[in-house]
Tab-separated table of C-alpha atoms in Angstrom:
chain	number	residue	atom	x	y	z
U	1	MET	CA	35.448	-14.472	-16.518
U	2	LEU	CA	33.673	-11.289	-15.472
U	3	LYS	CA	35.189	-8.170	-17.035
U	4	PRO	CA	35.791	-5.173	-14.696
U	5	ALA	CA	33.093	-3.103	-16.424
U	6	ASP	CA	30.447	-5.819	-16.049
U	7	HIS	CA	28.632	-5.359	-12.736
U	8	PHE	CA	25.115	-6.663	-12.887
U	9	HIS	CA	21.978	-5.493	-11.126
U	10	GLY	CA	19.457	-8.059	-9.917
U	11	SER	CA	17.218	-7.214	-12.872
U	12	ASP	CA	19.935	-7.873	-15.497
U	13	LEU	CA	19.108	-11.538	-16.046
U	14	GLU	CA	18.764	-11.144	-19.819
U	15	THR	CA	22.283	-9.688	-20.027
U	16	ILE	CA	23.685	-12.528	-17.923
U	17	GLU	CA	21.836	-15.044	-20.071
U	18	LYS	CA	23.484	-13.602	-23.179
U	19	GLN	CA	26.996	-13.327	-21.738
U	20	TYR	CA	27.165	-16.641	-19.895
U	21	GLY	CA	24.829	-18.778	-21.969
U	22	ILE	CA	22.737	-19.611	-18.909
U	23	ARG	CA	18.959	-19.482	-19.244
U	24	LYS	CA	17.565	-16.776	-16.972
U	25	GLU	CA	14.980	-19.277	-15.717
U	26	ASP	CA	17.877	-21.339	-14.333
U	27	ILE	CA	19.433	-18.443	-12.391
U	28	ILE	CA	18.715	-18.001	-8.696
U	29	SER	CA	19.047	-14.271	-8.121
U	30	PHE	CA	20.623	-13.492	-4.757
U	31	SER	CA	21.148	-10.001	-6.149
U	32	ALA	CA	17.598	-8.641	-6.465
U	33	ASN	CA	16.693	-8.780	-2.722
U	34	VAL	CA	13.234	-10.128	-3.575
U	35	ASN	CA	11.158	-12.311	-1.218
U	36	PRO	CA	11.898	-15.981	-2.116
U	37	LEU	CA	8.299	-17.037	-1.411
U	38	GLY	CA	7.236	-15.428	-4.676
U	39	LEU	CA	3.780	-13.977	-5.133
U	40	SER	CA	1.129	-14.086	-2.453
U	41	GLY	CA	-1.142	-17.077	-3.133
U	42	GLN	CA	-4.170	-15.124	-1.977
U	43	MET	CA	-3.363	-12.325	-4.380
U	44	LYS	CA	-2.787	-14.657	-7.343
U	45	SER	CA	-6.045	-16.562	-6.934
U	46	SER	CA	-8.174	-13.498	-6.218
U	47	LEU	CA	-6.590	-11.392	-8.951
U	48	SER	CA	-7.095	-14.052	-11.596
U	49	GLU	CA	-10.807	-14.043	-10.812
U	50	GLN	CA	-11.067	-10.271	-11.180
U	51	LEU	CA	-8.987	-9.503	-14.257
U	52	ASP	CA	-11.910	-7.628	-15.730
U	53	VAL	CA	-10.629	-4.632	-13.758
U	54	ILE	CA	-8.393	-4.058	-16.789
U	55	THR	CA	-11.456	-2.878	-18.696
U	56	SER	CA	-11.966	0.063	-16.314
U	57	TYR	CA	-9.965	3.053	-15.200
U	58	PRO	CA	-8.890	2.924	-11.556
U	59	ASP	CA	-10.337	5.355	-9.054
U	60	ARG	CA	-8.430	8.576	-9.699
U	61	GLU	CA	-8.064	9.113	-5.930
U	62	TYR	CA	-7.158	5.445	-5.181
U	63	THR	CA	-9.159	5.750	-1.982
U	64	ALA	CA	-9.586	2.011	-1.309
U	65	LEU	CA	-5.912	1.339	-2.024
U	66	ARG	CA	-4.745	4.180	0.213
U	67	ARG	CA	-7.043	2.944	2.994
U	68	ALA	CA	-5.528	-0.548	2.674
U	69	ILE	CA	-2.009	0.916	2.860
U	70	GLY	CA	-2.983	3.076	5.841
U	71	ASP	CA	-4.327	0.030	7.682
U	72	TYR	CA	-1.211	-1.960	6.779
U	73	CYS	CA	1.347	0.550	8.046
U	74	ASP	CA	-0.848	2.223	10.703
U	75	ALA	CA	-1.054	5.614	9.013
U	76	ASP	CA	-3.832	8.051	8.168
U	77	TYR	CA	-4.865	7.088	4.625
U	78	ARG	CA	-5.234	10.787	3.799
U	79	HIS	CA	-1.466	11.052	4.268
U	80	VAL	CA	-0.749	8.248	1.771
U	81	ILE	CA	0.383	8.940	-1.804
U	82	VAL	CA	0.601	6.117	-4.357
U	83	GLY	CA	2.735	5.936	-7.469
U	84	ASN	CA	4.288	3.821	-10.193
U	85	GLY	CA	6.818	2.186	-7.893
U	86	SER	CA	8.814	3.915	-5.163
U	87	THR	CA	11.230	5.070	-7.877
U	88	GLU	CA	8.603	7.423	-9.316
U	89	LEU	CA	7.863	8.796	-5.859
U	90	ILE	CA	11.548	9.335	-5.043
U	91	SER	CA	11.853	11.268	-8.295
U	92	LEU	CA	8.701	13.282	-7.558
U	93	MET	CA	9.810	14.244	-4.064
U	94	ILE	CA	13.198	15.417	-5.304
U	95	GLN	CA	11.595	17.392	-8.141
U	96	LEU	CA	9.159	19.047	-5.731
U	97	ARG	CA	11.822	19.988	-3.198
U	98	HIS	CA	14.337	20.910	-5.903
U	99	PRO	CA	17.337	20.666	-3.547
U	100	LYS	CA	20.421	22.723	-4.263
U	101	LYS	CA	22.541	20.467	-2.072
U	102	ALA	CA	21.408	17.046	-0.903
U	103	LEU	CA	23.162	14.843	1.615
U	104	VAL	CA	23.107	11.081	1.033
U	105	LEU	CA	24.462	8.277	3.191
U	106	GLY	CA	27.066	6.167	1.462
U	107	PRO	CA	27.393	3.495	0.313
U	108	THR	CA	23.770	3.414	-0.827
U	109	TYR	CA	21.316	3.101	-3.715
U	110	SER	CA	22.534	5.174	-6.692
U	111	GLU	CA	19.099	6.449	-7.778
U	112	TYR	CA	19.091	9.192	-5.122
U	113	GLU	CA	22.159	10.908	-6.538
U	114	ARG	CA	20.938	10.468	-10.112
U	115	GLU	CA	17.588	12.125	-9.373
U	116	VAL	CA	19.173	15.027	-7.477
U	117	ILE	CA	21.504	15.740	-10.400
U	118	LEU	CA	18.616	15.501	-12.904
U	119	ALA	CA	16.776	18.085	-10.789
U	120	GLY	CA	19.732	20.441	-11.105
U	121	GLY	CA	21.163	19.961	-7.627
U	122	SER	CA	24.384	18.571	-6.249
U	123	CYS	CA	24.895	15.564	-3.995
U	124	THR	CA	27.296	15.094	-1.085
U	125	TYR	CA	27.913	11.692	0.504
U	126	PHE	CA	28.212	11.101	4.222
U	127	PRO	CA	30.369	7.959	4.499
U	128	LEU	CA	29.285	5.190	6.856
U	129	GLN	CA	32.331	3.597	8.483
U	130	GLU	CA	33.207	-0.078	8.188
U	131	GLU	CA	34.892	0.014	11.610
U	132	THR	CA	31.487	0.528	13.244
U	133	ASP	CA	29.653	-1.994	11.035
U	134	PHE	CA	28.342	0.891	8.924
U	135	SER	CA	26.248	2.253	11.774
U	136	LEU	CA	25.537	5.975	11.763
U	137	ASP	CA	27.884	8.361	13.606
U	138	GLU	CA	25.312	10.914	14.707
U	139	ASN	CA	27.755	13.617	15.800
U	140	ALA	CA	29.669	13.525	12.520
U	141	LEU	CA	26.375	13.538	10.608
U	142	ASN	CA	25.171	16.612	12.480
U	143	ASP	CA	28.268	18.508	11.386
U	144	CYS	CA	27.599	17.627	7.738
U	145	LEU	CA	23.941	18.605	7.954
U	146	ARG	CA	24.953	22.105	9.003
U	147	GLN	CA	26.891	22.672	5.746
U	148	ASP	CA	24.187	24.320	3.587
U	149	VAL	CA	22.255	21.067	3.072
U	150	ASP	CA	18.566	21.445	2.174
U	151	MET	CA	17.586	17.780	1.674
U	152	PHE	CA	18.685	14.572	3.395
U	153	LEU	CA	18.075	11.248	1.632
U	154	LEU	CA	18.572	7.929	3.346
U	155	CYS	CA	17.625	4.290	3.019
U	156	ASN	CA	16.611	2.536	6.250
U	157	PRO	CA	17.627	-0.291	6.463
U	158	ASN	CA	20.395	0.819	4.144
U	159	ASN	CA	21.262	-0.891	0.882
U	160	PRO	CA	23.858	-2.499	0.579
U	161	THR	CA	25.048	-2.389	4.216
U	162	SER	CA	21.796	-3.758	5.750
U	163	SER	CA	22.392	-1.413	8.709
U	164	LEU	CA	19.506	0.190	10.583
U	165	ILE	CA	18.890	3.596	12.170
U	166	PRO	CA	16.705	3.170	15.297
U	167	ARG	CA	13.658	5.397	15.591
U	168	ALA	CA	15.001	7.282	18.615
U	169	GLN	CA	18.064	8.281	16.604
U	170	MET	CA	15.916	9.160	13.612
U	171	ARG	CA	13.844	11.468	15.805
U	172	ARG	CA	16.973	13.340	16.910
U	173	ILE	CA	18.068	13.678	13.276
U	174	LEU	CA	14.645	15.039	12.355
U	175	ASP	CA	14.754	17.526	15.215
U	176	LEU	CA	18.022	18.944	13.921
U	177	CYS	CA	16.824	18.931	10.305
U	178	LYS	CA	13.670	20.754	11.343
U	179	ARG	CA	15.720	23.510	12.964
U	180	LEU	CA	17.965	23.757	9.899
U	181	ASP	CA	15.023	23.697	7.426
U	182	ILE	CA	16.197	20.408	5.856
U	183	PHE	CA	13.653	18.091	4.264
U	184	VAL	CA	14.163	14.374	4.986
U	185	ALA	CA	13.192	11.482	2.684
U	186	VAL	CA	13.453	8.015	4.229
U	187	ASP	CA	13.343	5.047	1.836
U	188	GLU	CA	11.903	2.090	3.781
U	189	THR	CA	12.019	-0.434	0.954
U	190	TYR	CA	13.402	-3.096	3.332
U	191	ILE	CA	11.817	-2.096	6.647
U	192	GLU	CA	9.321	-4.988	6.628
U	193	PHE	CA	12.205	-7.474	6.821
U	194	THR	CA	13.387	-6.071	10.177
U	195	GLU	CA	12.694	-7.839	13.456
U	196	ASP	CA	10.305	-5.179	14.794
U	197	VAL	CA	8.782	-2.895	12.158
U	198	ALA	CA	6.497	-1.185	14.669
U	199	ALA	CA	9.511	-0.067	16.709
U	200	THR	CA	11.795	0.940	13.830
U	201	SER	CA	9.685	2.432	11.020
U	202	SER	CA	9.600	6.212	10.650
U	203	VAL	CA	5.961	6.185	9.492
U	204	PRO	CA	4.631	7.199	12.980
U	205	LEU	CA	6.988	10.192	12.927
U	206	THR	CA	5.161	11.645	9.907
U	207	GLU	CA	2.419	12.701	12.346
U	208	TYR	CA	4.873	14.999	14.161
U	209	TYR	CA	7.341	16.188	11.505
U	210	ASN	CA	6.218	18.041	8.385
U	211	ASN	CA	9.772	17.889	6.982
U	212	LEU	CA	9.529	14.108	6.510
U	213	VAL	CA	8.342	11.709	3.833
U	214	VAL	CA	8.612	7.919	4.113
U	215	LEU	CA	8.748	5.877	0.895
U	216	ARG	CA	7.977	2.206	0.372
U	217	GLY	CA	7.046	-0.255	-2.366
U	218	VAL	CA	5.922	-3.844	-2.966
U	219	SER	CA	8.861	-4.977	-5.127
U	220	LYS	CA	10.947	-6.615	-2.396
U	221	PHE	CA	8.796	-7.793	0.509
U	222	PHE	CA	5.825	-8.769	-1.659
U	223	ALA	CA	7.989	-10.088	-4.535
U	224	SER	CA	6.169	-7.870	-7.046
U	225	PRO	CA	8.722	-5.654	-8.857
U	226	GLY	CA	6.754	-5.924	-12.094
U	227	LEU	CA	3.615	-4.563	-10.458
U	228	ARG	CA	5.237	-1.108	-10.186
U	229	LEU	CA	3.389	-0.032	-7.064
U	230	GLY	CA	4.924	2.308	-4.519
U	231	TYR	CA	3.601	4.547	-1.790
U	232	ALA	CA	4.693	7.453	0.363
U	233	VAL	CA	3.498	8.649	3.756
U	234	THR	CA	3.833	12.275	4.851
U	235	GLY	CA	2.021	14.622	7.208
U	236	ASN	CA	2.937	17.594	5.031
U	237	GLU	CA	-0.389	18.658	3.507
U	238	GLN	CA	1.286	21.016	1.036
U	239	ILE	CA	3.336	18.174	-0.433
U	240	ILE	CA	0.245	15.977	-0.735
U	241	ARG	CA	-1.653	18.713	-2.604
U	242	THR	CA	1.293	19.503	-4.881
U	243	VAL	CA	1.860	15.854	-5.788
U	244	ARG	CA	-1.797	15.483	-6.717
U	245	GLU	CA	-1.530	18.571	-8.917
U	246	LYS	CA	1.670	17.528	-10.678
U	247	GLN	CA	1.480	13.725	-10.807
U	248	ASN	CA	0.125	12.249	-14.004
U	249	PRO	CA	-3.324	10.677	-13.529
U	250	TRP	CA	-3.640	6.887	-13.223
U	251	THR	CA	0.070	6.191	-12.764
U	252	VAL	CA	-1.051	3.091	-10.851
U	253	SER	CA	-2.903	0.666	-13.113
U	254	SER	CA	-6.237	-0.970	-12.296
U	255	VAL	CA	-4.416	-4.290	-11.850
U	256	ALA	CA	-1.829	-2.803	-9.466
U	257	ASP	CA	-4.609	-1.022	-7.554
U	258	LEU	CA	-6.473	-4.291	-6.965
U	259	ALA	CA	-3.330	-6.355	-6.400
U	260	GLY	CA	-2.079	-3.921	-3.791
U	261	ARG	CA	-5.294	-4.131	-1.813
U	262	LEU	CA	-5.021	-7.925	-1.873
U	263	LEU	CA	-1.329	-7.993	-0.913
U	264	PHE	CA	-1.604	-5.773	2.133
U	265	SER	CA	-4.363	-7.936	3.621
U	266	ASP	CA	-2.615	-11.331	3.201
U	267	GLU	CA	-1.611	-11.879	6.833
U	268	ASP	CA	-0.512	-15.506	6.326
U	269	TYR	CA	1.928	-14.506	3.577
U	270	ILE	CA	3.328	-11.676	5.711
U	271	ARG	CA	3.821	-14.025	8.676
U	272	GLN	CA	5.442	-16.773	6.562
U	273	THR	CA	7.816	-14.283	4.977
U	274	LYS	CA	8.993	-12.962	8.320
U	275	GLU	CA	9.457	-16.463	9.742
U	276	LEU	CA	11.550	-17.527	6.739
U	277	ILE	CA	13.736	-14.421	6.618
U	278	PHE	CA	14.314	-14.271	10.385
U	279	THR	CA	15.299	-17.952	10.513
U	280	GLU	CA	17.580	-17.842	7.480
U	281	ARG	CA	19.201	-14.567	8.538
U	282	ARG	CA	20.306	-16.101	11.855
U	283	ARG	CA	21.400	-19.359	10.235
U	284	ILE	CA	23.407	-17.672	7.466
U	285	CYS	CA	25.176	-15.348	9.894
U	286	GLU	CA	26.187	-18.375	11.972
U	287	ALA	CA	27.502	-20.161	8.864
U	288	LEU	CA	29.481	-17.117	7.685
U	289	SER	CA	30.979	-16.634	11.142
U	290	ARG	CA	32.667	-20.029	10.775
U	291	MET	CA	34.367	-19.094	7.487
U	292	GLU	CA	37.871	-17.650	7.440
U	293	GLY	CA	38.906	-14.859	5.082
U	294	ILE	CA	35.711	-12.795	5.171
U	295	ARG	CA	33.979	-10.255	7.365
U	296	PHE	CA	30.235	-9.666	7.345
U	297	TYR	CA	28.207	-6.886	8.934
U	298	PRO	CA	25.151	-7.523	11.146
U	299	PRO	CA	22.125	-7.437	8.798
U	300	ALA	CA	18.790	-5.845	9.669
U	301	ALA	CA	17.203	-6.481	6.255
U	302	ASN	CA	16.875	-9.547	4.008
U	303	PHE	CA	20.411	-9.266	2.629
U	304	ILE	CA	23.958	-9.166	3.934
U	305	LEU	CA	27.138	-7.323	2.963
U	306	VAL	CA	30.371	-9.343	3.021
U	307	HIS	CA	33.989	-8.186	2.739
U	308	ILE	CA	36.583	-10.563	1.273
U	309	LEU	CA	39.760	-10.195	3.344
U	310	LYS	CA	42.090	-12.480	1.373
U	311	GLU	CA	44.291	-10.308	-0.829
U	312	ASP	CA	44.353	-12.712	-3.779
U	313	LEU	CA	40.538	-13.023	-4.034
U	314	SER	CA	37.868	-10.631	-5.309
U	315	ALA	CA	34.101	-10.351	-5.665
U	316	ASP	CA	34.587	-10.452	-9.464
U	317	GLU	CA	35.981	-13.977	-9.177
U	318	LEU	CA	33.301	-15.077	-6.718
U	319	PHE	CA	30.574	-13.719	-8.995
U	320	ASP	CA	32.041	-15.697	-11.895
U	321	LYS	CA	32.258	-18.908	-9.875
U	322	ALA	CA	28.741	-18.536	-8.481
U	323	ILE	CA	26.991	-17.594	-11.730
U	324	ARG	CA	28.403	-20.674	-13.442
U	325	GLN	CA	26.456	-22.625	-10.833
U	326	GLY	CA	23.325	-20.591	-11.554
U	327	LEU	CA	23.754	-18.444	-8.420
U	328	MET	CA	23.819	-14.660	-8.891
U	329	ILE	CA	25.317	-12.462	-6.174
U	330	ARG	CA	25.866	-8.682	-6.290
U	331	ASN	CA	29.373	-7.326	-6.787
U	332	CYS	CA	29.345	-4.114	-4.716
U	333	SER	CA	32.222	-2.227	-6.340
U	334	THR	CA	29.778	0.184	-8.033
U	335	PHE	CA	28.565	1.482	-4.658
U	336	PRO	CA	30.319	4.585	-3.270
U	337	PHE	CA	33.151	3.766	-0.811
U	338	LEU	CA	33.166	0.036	-1.657
U	339	ASP	CA	35.458	-1.849	-4.022
U	340	HIS	CA	35.874	-5.226	-5.725
U	341	THR	CA	36.352	-7.016	-2.395
U	342	TYR	CA	32.735	-6.516	-1.258
U	343	PHE	CA	29.681	-8.509	-2.275
U	344	ARG	CA	26.056	-8.677	-1.190
U	345	PHE	CA	23.475	-11.430	-1.314
U	346	CYS	CA	19.900	-11.796	-0.119
U	347	PHE	CA	18.337	-14.652	1.799
U	348	MET	CA	16.492	-17.168	-0.351
U	349	ASN	CA	14.986	-20.597	0.371
U	350	PRO	CA	17.102	-22.790	2.705
U	351	GLN	CA	18.275	-25.212	0.002
U	352	ASP	CA	19.351	-22.370	-2.280
U	353	ASN	CA	21.098	-20.625	0.602
U	354	ASP	CA	22.989	-23.842	1.331
U	355	ARG	CA	24.198	-23.987	-2.264
U	356	LEU	CA	25.516	-20.436	-2.112
U	357	LEU	CA	27.162	-20.945	1.270
U	358	GLN	CA	28.918	-24.016	-0.111
U	359	CYS	CA	30.047	-22.002	-3.146
U	360	ILE	CA	31.455	-19.236	-0.927
U	361	SER	CA	33.204	-21.751	1.320
U	362	GLU	CA	34.837	-23.499	-1.646
U	363	PHE	CA	35.877	-20.171	-3.109
U	364	LEU	CA	37.629	-19.096	0.088
U	365	LEU	CA	39.563	-22.366	0.193
């Protein structure tokens, strides 16, 4: 049985293997939020033929990679910064801005608060409300932003709620933050899983707001967490110059440089991913809606947050039941404002999703 202190991240397969005696190769991770299609076939075949890139340093400016990213997300490549995963870039942006008081939406990814504290600042959470499916109350947010905040950090779609801030609302938030001299960092790790990226991404807003940076990576959508490739888009020329001055050279390897260029151009893989996630998201929501004893919240990303309503059941017990079947969900009690009655899982291949849905259904009965 899972002990209260044991709450596993999607990358903790070795720990699970040791505790439960289940080979990590036999675990289907619904916790990591990674594309179930695995690596792009185009990237794998092309990369294997060009592994000699390891023998050379990458271009210090990463011009070809930044051009590929610019084409992919419709941004000026000169406004693109690359790094060793989006985690490095989140850390860099916080270090550069050095916020005294940052505002973070909650519940959300814990790395934002950790980095703010490491930079010597303090972090205040703005709680998203379950009653409104964790959508953003703009009026209440505006009041919080006026309380000596100098940096606003948010994930869109948000993890773990899978809720989305529309671009029109984001523009109003940026207008207020601009007037209050608040810098905004938007983590779009999951934006490519939304129904209409072109209408929801904040990347186009970087052309109009110099108090904005948008951060992304390839870990989730392109199923490449080990590649450690992230990128940021900002129209703030001062930030771009400062990052280039302070960032260690060659933080992106030659392999990641080449792989990234291959990933962003694989249109078939991108299309297949969207078709799979969109189909499974609708199907899973329909299946969950027929189950008694739970509540789920409309997902915009490739994962869904679920609340167990039966008083005698918990996410700890569901995790234990599921992992013994080789299915790993995420207990959400470590997220701010959530407890041991919430869990999250991502959308995998249909047959694996069916296994988890059956497990959840049996658990509730």
